[in-house]
CSV table of C-alpha atoms in Angstrom, one decimal:
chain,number,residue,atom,x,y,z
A,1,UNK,CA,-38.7,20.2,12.8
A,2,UNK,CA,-35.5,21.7,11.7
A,3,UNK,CA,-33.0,22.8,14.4
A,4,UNK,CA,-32.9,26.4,12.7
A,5,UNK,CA,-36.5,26.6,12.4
A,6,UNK,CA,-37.0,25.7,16.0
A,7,UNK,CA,-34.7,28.7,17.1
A,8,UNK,CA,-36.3,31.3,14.7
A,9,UNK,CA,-39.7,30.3,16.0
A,10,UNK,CA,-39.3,30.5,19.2
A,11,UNK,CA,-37.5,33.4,19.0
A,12,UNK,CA,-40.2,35.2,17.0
A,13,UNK,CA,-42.9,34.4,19.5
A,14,UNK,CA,-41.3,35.5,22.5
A,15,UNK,CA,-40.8,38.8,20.9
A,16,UNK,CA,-44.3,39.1,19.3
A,17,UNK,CA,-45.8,38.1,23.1
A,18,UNK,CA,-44.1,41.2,24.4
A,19,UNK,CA,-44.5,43.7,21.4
A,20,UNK,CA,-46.9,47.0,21.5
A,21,UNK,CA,-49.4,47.1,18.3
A,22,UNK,CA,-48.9,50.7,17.7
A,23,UNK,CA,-45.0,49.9,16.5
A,24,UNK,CA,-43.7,48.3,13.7
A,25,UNK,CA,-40.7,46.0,15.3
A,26,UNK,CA,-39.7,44.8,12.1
A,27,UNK,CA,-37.6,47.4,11.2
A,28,UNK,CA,-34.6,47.9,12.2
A,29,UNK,CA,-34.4,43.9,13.3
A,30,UNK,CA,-30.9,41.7,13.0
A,31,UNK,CA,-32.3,39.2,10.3
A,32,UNK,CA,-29.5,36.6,11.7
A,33,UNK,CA,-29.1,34.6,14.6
A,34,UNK,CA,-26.4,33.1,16.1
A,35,UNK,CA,-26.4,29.4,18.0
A,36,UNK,CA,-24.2,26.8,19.5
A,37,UNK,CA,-22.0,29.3,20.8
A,38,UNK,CA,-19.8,26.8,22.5
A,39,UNK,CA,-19.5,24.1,19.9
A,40,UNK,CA,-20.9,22.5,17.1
A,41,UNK,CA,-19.9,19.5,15.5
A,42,UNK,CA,-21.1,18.7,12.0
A,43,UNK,CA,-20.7,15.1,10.4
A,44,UNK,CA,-19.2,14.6,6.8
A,45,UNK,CA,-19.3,10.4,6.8
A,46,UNK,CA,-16.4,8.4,5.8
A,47,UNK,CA,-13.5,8.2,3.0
A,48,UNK,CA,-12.0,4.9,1.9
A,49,UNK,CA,-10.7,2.4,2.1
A,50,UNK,CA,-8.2,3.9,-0.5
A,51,UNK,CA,-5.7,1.4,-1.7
A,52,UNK,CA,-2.1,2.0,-3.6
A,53,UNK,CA,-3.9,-0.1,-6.8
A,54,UNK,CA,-7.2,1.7,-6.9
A,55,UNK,CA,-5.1,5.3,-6.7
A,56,UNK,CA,-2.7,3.7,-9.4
A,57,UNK,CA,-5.6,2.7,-11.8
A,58,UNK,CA,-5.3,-1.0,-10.6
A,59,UNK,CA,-2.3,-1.8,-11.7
A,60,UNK,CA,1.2,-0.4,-11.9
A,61,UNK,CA,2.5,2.1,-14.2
A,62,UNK,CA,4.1,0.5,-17.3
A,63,UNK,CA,7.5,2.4,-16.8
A,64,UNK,CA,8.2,0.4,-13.6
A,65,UNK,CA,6.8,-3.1,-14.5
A,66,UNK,CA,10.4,-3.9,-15.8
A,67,UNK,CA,12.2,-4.1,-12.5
A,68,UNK,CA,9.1,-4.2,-9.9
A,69,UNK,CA,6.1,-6.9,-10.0
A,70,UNK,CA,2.9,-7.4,-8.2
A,71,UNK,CA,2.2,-11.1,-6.4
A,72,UNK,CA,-0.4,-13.3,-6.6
A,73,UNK,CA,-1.0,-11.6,-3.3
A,74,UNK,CA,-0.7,-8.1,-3.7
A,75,UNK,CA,2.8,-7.4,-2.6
A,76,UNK,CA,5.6,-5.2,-4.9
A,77,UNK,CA,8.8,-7.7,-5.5
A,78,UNK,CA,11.4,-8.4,-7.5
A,79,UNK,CA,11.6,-12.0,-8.9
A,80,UNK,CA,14.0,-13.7,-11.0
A,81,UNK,CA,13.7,-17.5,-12.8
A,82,UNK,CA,15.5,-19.6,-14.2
A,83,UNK,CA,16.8,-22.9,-15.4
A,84,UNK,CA,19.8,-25.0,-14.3
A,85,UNK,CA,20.1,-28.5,-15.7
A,86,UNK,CA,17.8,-30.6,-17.9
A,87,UNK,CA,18.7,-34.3,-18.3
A,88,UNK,CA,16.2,-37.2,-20.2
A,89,UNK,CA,15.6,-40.2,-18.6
A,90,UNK,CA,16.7,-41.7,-21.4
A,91,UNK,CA,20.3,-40.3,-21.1
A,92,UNK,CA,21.0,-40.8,-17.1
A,93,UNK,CA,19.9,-44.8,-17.8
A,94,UNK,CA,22.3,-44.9,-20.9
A,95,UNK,CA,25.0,-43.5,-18.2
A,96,UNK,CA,24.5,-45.6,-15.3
A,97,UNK,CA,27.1,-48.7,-15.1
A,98,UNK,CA,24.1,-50.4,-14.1
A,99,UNK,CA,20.5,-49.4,-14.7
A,100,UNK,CA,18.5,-52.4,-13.2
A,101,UNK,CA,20.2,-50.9,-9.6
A,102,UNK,CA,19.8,-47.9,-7.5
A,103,UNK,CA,22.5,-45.5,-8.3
A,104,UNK,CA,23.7,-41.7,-7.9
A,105,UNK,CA,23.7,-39.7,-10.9
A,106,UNK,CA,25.7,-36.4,-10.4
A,107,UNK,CA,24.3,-32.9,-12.2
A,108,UNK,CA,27.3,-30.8,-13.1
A,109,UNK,CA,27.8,-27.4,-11.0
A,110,UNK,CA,25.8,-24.3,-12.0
A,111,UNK,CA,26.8,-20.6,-11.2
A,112,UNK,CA,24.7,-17.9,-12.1
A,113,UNK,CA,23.5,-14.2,-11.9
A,114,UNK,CA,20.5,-13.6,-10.1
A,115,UNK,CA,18.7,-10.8,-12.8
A,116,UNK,CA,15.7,-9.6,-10.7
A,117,UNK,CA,17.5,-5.6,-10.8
A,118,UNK,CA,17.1,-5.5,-6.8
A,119,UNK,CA,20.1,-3.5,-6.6
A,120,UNK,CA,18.3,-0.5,-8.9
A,121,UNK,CA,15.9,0.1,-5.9
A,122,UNK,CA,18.4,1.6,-3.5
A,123,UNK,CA,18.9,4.7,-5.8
A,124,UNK,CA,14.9,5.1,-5.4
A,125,UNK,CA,15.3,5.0,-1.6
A,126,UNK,CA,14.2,1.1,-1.8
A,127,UNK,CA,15.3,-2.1,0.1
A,128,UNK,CA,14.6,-5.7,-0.4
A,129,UNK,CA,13.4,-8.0,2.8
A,130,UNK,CA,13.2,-10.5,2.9
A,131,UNK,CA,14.8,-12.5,0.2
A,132,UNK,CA,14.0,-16.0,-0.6
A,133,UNK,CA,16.5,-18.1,-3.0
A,134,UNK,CA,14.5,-21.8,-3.8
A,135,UNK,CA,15.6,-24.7,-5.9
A,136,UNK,CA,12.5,-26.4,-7.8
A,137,UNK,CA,13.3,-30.1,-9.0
A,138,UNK,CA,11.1,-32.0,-11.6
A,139,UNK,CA,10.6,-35.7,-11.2
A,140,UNK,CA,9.2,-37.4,-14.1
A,141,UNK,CA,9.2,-41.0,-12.6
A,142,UNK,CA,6.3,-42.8,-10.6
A,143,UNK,CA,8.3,-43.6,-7.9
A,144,UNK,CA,10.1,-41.3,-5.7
A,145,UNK,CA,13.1,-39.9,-5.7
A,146,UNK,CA,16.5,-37.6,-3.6
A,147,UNK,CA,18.5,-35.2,-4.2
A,148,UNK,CA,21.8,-33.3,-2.7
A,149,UNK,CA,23.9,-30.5,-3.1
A,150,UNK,CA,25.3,-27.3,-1.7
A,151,UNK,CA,23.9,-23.7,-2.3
A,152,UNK,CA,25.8,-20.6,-2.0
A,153,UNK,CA,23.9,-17.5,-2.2
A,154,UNK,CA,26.8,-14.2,-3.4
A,155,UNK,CA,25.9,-10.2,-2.7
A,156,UNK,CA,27.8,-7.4,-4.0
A,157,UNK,CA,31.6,-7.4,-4.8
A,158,UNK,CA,31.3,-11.4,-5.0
A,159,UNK,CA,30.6,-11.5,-1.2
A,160,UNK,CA,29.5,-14.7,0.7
A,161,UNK,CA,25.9,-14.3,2.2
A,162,UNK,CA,24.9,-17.7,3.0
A,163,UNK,CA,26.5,-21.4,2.2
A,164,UNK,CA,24.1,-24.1,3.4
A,165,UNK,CA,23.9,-28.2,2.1
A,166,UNK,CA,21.1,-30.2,1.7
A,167,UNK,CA,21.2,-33.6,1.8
A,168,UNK,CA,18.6,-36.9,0.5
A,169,UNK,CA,16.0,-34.5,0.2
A,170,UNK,CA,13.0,-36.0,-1.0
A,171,UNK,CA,11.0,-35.4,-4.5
A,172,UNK,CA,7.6,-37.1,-4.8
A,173,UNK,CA,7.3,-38.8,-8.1
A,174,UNK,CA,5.8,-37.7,-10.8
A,175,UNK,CA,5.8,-33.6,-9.6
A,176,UNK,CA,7.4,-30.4,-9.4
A,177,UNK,CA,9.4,-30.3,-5.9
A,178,UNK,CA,10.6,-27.4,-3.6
A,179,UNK,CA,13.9,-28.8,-2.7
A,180,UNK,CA,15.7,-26.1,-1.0
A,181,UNK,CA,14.4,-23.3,0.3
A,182,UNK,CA,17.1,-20.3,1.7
A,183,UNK,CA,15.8,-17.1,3.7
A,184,UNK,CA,17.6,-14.1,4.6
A,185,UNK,CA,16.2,-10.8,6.0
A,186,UNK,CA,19.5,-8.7,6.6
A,187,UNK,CA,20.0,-5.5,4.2
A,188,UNK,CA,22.8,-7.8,1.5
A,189,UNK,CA,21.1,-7.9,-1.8
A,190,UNK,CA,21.4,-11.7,-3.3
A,191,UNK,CA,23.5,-11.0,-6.7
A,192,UNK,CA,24.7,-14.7,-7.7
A,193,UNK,CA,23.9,-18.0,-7.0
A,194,UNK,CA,26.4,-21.2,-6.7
A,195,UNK,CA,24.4,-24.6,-6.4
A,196,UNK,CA,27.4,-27.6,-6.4
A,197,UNK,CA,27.8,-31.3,-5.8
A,198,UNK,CA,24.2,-32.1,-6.6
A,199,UNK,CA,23.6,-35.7,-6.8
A,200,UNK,CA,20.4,-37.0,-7.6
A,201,UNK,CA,19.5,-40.5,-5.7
A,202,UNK,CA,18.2,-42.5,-7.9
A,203,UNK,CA,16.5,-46.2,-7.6
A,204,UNK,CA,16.6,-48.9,-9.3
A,205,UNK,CA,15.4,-49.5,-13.6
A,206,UNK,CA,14.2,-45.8,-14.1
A,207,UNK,CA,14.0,-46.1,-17.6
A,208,UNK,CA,10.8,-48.7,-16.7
A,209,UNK,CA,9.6,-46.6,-13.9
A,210,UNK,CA,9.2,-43.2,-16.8
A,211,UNK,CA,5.5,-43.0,-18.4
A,212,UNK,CA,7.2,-41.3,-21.6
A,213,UNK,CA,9.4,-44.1,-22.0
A,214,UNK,CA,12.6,-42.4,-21.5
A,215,UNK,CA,11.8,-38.6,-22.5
A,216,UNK,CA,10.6,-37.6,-19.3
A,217,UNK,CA,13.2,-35.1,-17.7
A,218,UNK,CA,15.0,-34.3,-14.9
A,219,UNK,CA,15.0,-30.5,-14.4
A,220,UNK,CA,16.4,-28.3,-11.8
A,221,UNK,CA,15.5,-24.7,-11.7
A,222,UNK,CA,15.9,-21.9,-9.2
A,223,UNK,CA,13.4,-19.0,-8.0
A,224,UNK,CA,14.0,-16.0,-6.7
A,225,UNK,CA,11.3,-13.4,-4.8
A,226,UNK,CA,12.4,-10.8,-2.6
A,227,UNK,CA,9.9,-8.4,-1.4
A,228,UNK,CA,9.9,-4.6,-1.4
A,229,UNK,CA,10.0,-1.8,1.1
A,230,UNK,CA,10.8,2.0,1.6
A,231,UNK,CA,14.4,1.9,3.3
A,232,UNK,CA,14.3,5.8,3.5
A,233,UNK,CA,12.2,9.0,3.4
A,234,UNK,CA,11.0,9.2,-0.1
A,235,UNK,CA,11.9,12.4,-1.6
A,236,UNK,CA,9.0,14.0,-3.8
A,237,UNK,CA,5.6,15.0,-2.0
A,238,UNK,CA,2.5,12.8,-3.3
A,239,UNK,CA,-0.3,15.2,-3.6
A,240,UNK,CA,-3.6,13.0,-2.2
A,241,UNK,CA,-7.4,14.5,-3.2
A,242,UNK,CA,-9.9,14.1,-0.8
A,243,UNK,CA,-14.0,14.8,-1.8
A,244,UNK,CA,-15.8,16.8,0.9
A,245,UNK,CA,-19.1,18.1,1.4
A,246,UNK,CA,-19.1,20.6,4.5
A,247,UNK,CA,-21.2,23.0,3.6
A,248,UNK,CA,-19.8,25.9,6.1
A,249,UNK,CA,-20.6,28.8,3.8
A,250,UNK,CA,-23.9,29.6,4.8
A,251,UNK,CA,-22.9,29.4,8.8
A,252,UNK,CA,-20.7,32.7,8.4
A,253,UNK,CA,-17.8,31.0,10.4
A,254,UNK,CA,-14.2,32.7,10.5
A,255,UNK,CA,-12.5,29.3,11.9
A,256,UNK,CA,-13.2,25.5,11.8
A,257,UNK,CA,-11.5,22.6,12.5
A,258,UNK,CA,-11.5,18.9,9.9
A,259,UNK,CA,-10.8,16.3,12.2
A,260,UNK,CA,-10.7,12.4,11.3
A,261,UNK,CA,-9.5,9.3,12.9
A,262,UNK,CA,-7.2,7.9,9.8
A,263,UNK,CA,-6.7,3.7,9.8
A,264,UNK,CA,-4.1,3.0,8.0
A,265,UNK,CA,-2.7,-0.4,7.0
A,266,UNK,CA,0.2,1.2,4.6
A,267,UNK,CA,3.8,0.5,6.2
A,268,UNK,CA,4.8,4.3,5.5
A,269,UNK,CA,4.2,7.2,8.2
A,270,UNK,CA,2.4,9.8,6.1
A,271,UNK,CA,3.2,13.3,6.9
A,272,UNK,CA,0.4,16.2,6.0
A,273,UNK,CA,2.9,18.8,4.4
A,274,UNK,CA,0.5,21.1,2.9
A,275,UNK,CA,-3.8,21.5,2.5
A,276,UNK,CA,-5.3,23.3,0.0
A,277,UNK,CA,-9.1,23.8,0.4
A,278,UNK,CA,-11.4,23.3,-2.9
A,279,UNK,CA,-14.4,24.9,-4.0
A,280,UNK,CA,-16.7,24.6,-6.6
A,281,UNK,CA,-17.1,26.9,-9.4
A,282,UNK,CA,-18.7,26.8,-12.9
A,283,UNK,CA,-17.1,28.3,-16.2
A,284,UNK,CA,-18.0,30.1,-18.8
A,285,UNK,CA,-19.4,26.7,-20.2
A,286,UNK,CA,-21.3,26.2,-16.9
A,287,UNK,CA,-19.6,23.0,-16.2
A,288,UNK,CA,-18.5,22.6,-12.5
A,289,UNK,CA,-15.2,22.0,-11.2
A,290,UNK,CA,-13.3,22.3,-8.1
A,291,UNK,CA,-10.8,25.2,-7.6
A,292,UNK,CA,-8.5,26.3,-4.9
A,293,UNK,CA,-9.4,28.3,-2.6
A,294,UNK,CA,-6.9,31.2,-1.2
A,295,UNK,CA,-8.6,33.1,1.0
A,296,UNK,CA,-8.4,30.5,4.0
A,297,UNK,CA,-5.1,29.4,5.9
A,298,UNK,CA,-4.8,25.9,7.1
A,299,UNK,CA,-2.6,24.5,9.6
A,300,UNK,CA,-2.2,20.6,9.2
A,301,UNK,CA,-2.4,18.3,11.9
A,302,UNK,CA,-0.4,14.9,13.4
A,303,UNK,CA,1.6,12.5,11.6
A,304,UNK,CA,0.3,9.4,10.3
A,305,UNK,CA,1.5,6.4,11.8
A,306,UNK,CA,2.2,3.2,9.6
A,307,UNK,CA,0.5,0.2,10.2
A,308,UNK,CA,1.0,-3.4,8.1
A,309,UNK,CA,-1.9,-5.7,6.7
A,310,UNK,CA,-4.0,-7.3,8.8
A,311,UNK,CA,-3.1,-4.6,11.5
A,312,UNK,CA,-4.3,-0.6,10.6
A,313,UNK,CA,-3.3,2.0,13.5
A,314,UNK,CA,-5.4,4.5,14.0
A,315,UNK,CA,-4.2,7.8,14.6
A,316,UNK,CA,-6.6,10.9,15.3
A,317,UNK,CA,-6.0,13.9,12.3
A,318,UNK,CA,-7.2,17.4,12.5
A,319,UNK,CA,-6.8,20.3,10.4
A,320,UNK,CA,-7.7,24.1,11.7
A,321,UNK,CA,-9.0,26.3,8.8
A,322,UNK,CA,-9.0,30.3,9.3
A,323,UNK,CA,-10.7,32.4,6.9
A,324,UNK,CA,-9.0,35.9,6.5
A,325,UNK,CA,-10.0,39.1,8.3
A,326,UNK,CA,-13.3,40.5,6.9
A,327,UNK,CA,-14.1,36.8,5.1
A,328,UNK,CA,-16.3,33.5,6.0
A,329,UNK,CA,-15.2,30.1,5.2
A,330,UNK,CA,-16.6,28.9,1.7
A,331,UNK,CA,-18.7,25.4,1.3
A,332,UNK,CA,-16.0,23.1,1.0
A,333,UNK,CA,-16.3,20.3,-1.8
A,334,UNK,CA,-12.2,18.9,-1.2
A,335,UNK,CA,-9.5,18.6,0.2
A,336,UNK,CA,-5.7,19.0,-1.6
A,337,UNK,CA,-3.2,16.8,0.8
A,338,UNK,CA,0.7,17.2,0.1
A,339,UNK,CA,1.6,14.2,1.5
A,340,UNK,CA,5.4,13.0,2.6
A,341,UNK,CA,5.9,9.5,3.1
A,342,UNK,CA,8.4,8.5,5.6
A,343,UNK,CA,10.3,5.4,5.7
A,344,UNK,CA,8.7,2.8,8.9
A,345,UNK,CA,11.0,2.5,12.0
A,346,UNK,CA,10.8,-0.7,14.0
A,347,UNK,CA,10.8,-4.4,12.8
A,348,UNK,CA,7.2,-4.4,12.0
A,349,UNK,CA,6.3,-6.2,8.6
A,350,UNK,CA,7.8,-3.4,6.5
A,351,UNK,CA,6.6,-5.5,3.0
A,352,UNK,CA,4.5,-2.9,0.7
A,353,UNK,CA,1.3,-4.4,-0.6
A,354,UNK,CA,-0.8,-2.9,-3.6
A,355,UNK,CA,-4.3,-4.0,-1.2
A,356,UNK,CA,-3.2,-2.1,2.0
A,357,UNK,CA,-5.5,0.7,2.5
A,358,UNK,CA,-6.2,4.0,3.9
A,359,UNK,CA,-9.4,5.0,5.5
A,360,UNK,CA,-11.0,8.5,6.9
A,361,UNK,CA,-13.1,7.7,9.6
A,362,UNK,CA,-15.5,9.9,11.4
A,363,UNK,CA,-15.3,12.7,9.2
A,364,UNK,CA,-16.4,15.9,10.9
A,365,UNK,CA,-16.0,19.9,11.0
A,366,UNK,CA,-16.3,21.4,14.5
A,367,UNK,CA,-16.8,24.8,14.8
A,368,UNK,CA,-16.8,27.1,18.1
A,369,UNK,CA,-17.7,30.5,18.6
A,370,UNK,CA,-21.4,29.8,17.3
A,371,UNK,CA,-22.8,29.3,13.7
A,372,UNK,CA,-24.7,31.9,12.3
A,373,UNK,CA,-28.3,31.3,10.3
A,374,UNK,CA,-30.4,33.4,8.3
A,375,UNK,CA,-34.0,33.6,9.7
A,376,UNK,CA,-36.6,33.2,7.4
């Protein structure tokens, strides 16, 4: 048995028990009750997980794919590729003084631009960190071979960031080889790129040793990824839907609070601004939509703390809704959040990934002061 009908029939028997049969109590009678005077909290379930892709339509708007890129995992970066030397088989045995013995062959020096457009993101309130330079070295023969040089890694205004040699590093035959590797997490955005005195260690007959007879290549090419992350308060409010079902109207309550416990894995505090509280309503057409609602004040709650993936925080969120004198809070079908995001403090992973979600948990409405219910 219903809750309400519990009340209203217990309620009509102890009068009817105590009533006289010449009168007729039904006039004049209060055809509402009122219960749970101290408190009662109704449950609306759960929202989410909500992810960055699934808001964006699964993938990134076309006007920013140009300077920003999703990963094979899920993580906004800028990357830049490129080539730096190409030499045939063919052509370093032709070179050598003497091909039937190991020898050094030396790849001329290579300076470059790094075109990834990094340095766009800090007019958007965007930093890179951190920033990985690699060298990749193709060997083409069955047998192993070394390589050697010095890498120096320029920021802005031609400015030294890192200078670091490498020496006889190995490169297993017949692949592609990470040679060098070169990570920095300090605020410097990587501009240019120096690689010099790189000498590849050869052995002994290559030419023999190449299963294309001789047009099997040397290559060296360089990679660079360098991961994205707010660097400051971002400066337009996102407005965030929510769907709802609280069906408050019919309680004939003046005041109400939302609360949630929020998990959130996004590395960006997220600051309720601003709630606007939707209703449903048909048109003229009798399709159904959902409107604001303005006859209701809401005061937003707490701050939402950033977390990182692998690692949500959970931070408690509650929302007080007042319904003006002489009105009742409507049957709410959703929630309008302005939302601001604010850059993350700490040293946390600050990396933003497109798979990082946002989940309402425990979903309720709490009322005090008692509901109020028709009887029957």
């Amino acid at each position: 048995m219903h809750i309400r009908h519990f009340f209203i029939i217990s309620l009509l028997t102890a009068f009817s028990a105590c009533q006289h049969s010449e009168y007729d109590t039904s006039r004049g009678i209060d055809k509402e009750i009122t219960v749970f005077t101290d408190q009662v909290s109704l449950p609306l379930g759960d929202i989410g997980p909500l992810t960055p892709k699934s808001l964006l339509g699964n993938g990134l708007p076309d006007m920013i794919k140009s300077f920003i890129q999703e990963d094979e995992q899920g993580y906004l970066v800028c990357q830049a590729t490129g080539p730096l030397s190409s030499n045939y088989v063919a052509m370093i045995s032709m070179g050598l003084p003497d091909p039937s013995s190991p020898a050094d062959f030396s790849i001329p020096d290579n300076t470059g631009e790094i075109d990834a457009n990094a340095g766009m993101l800090g007019a958007l309130g965007f930093a890179v960190s951190p920033q990985i330079f690699t060298l990749q070295a193709n060997n083409p023969l069955t047998e192993g071979v070394c390589v050697s040089g010095k890498l120096t890694i320029l920021g802005e205004e031609d400015k030294t960031l890192a200078t670091e040699e490498f020496s006889k590093v190995p490169m297993e035959a017949s692949t592609s080889n990470e040679v060098f590797r070169l990570e920095k997490t300090d605020e410097d955005t990587f501009t240019k790129f120096k690689v010099e005195n790189t000498v590849l260690h050869l052995p002994a007959s290559i030419l023999e040793k190449d299963p294309l007879n001789g047009f099997g290549s040397f290559s060296l090419d360089y990679q660079y990824k360098a991961y994205i992350y707010l660097s400051a308060d971002f400066p337009m409010p996102l407005n965030f839907d929510v769907d709802l079902n609280a069906p408050l109207g019919q309680f004939k309550v003046q005041e109400a609070r939302i609360c949630t416990e929020v998990s959130n894995e996004i590395p960006l505090s997220l600051e309720v601004s601003s709630v606007m509280i939707l209703v449903k309503q048909l048109d003229e057409e009798g399709k159904e939509s959902l409107v604001p609602y303005e006859d209701v004040s809401v005061t937003p709650g707490l701050t939402v703390a950033s977390g990182c993936s692998g690692n949500p925080v959970i931070s408690p969120l509650e929302m007080v809704i007042k319904a003006k004198e002489g009105t009742t809070i409507p049957d709410i079908a959703g929630l309008e959040l302005e939302l601001k995001l604010l850059a993350p403090a700490g040293v946390a992973d600050k990396r933003i990934n497109l798979n990082q979600s946002v989940s309402f948990n425990n979903l309720r409405a709490t009322v005090s002061g008692g509901i109020t219910i028709p009887s029957l």
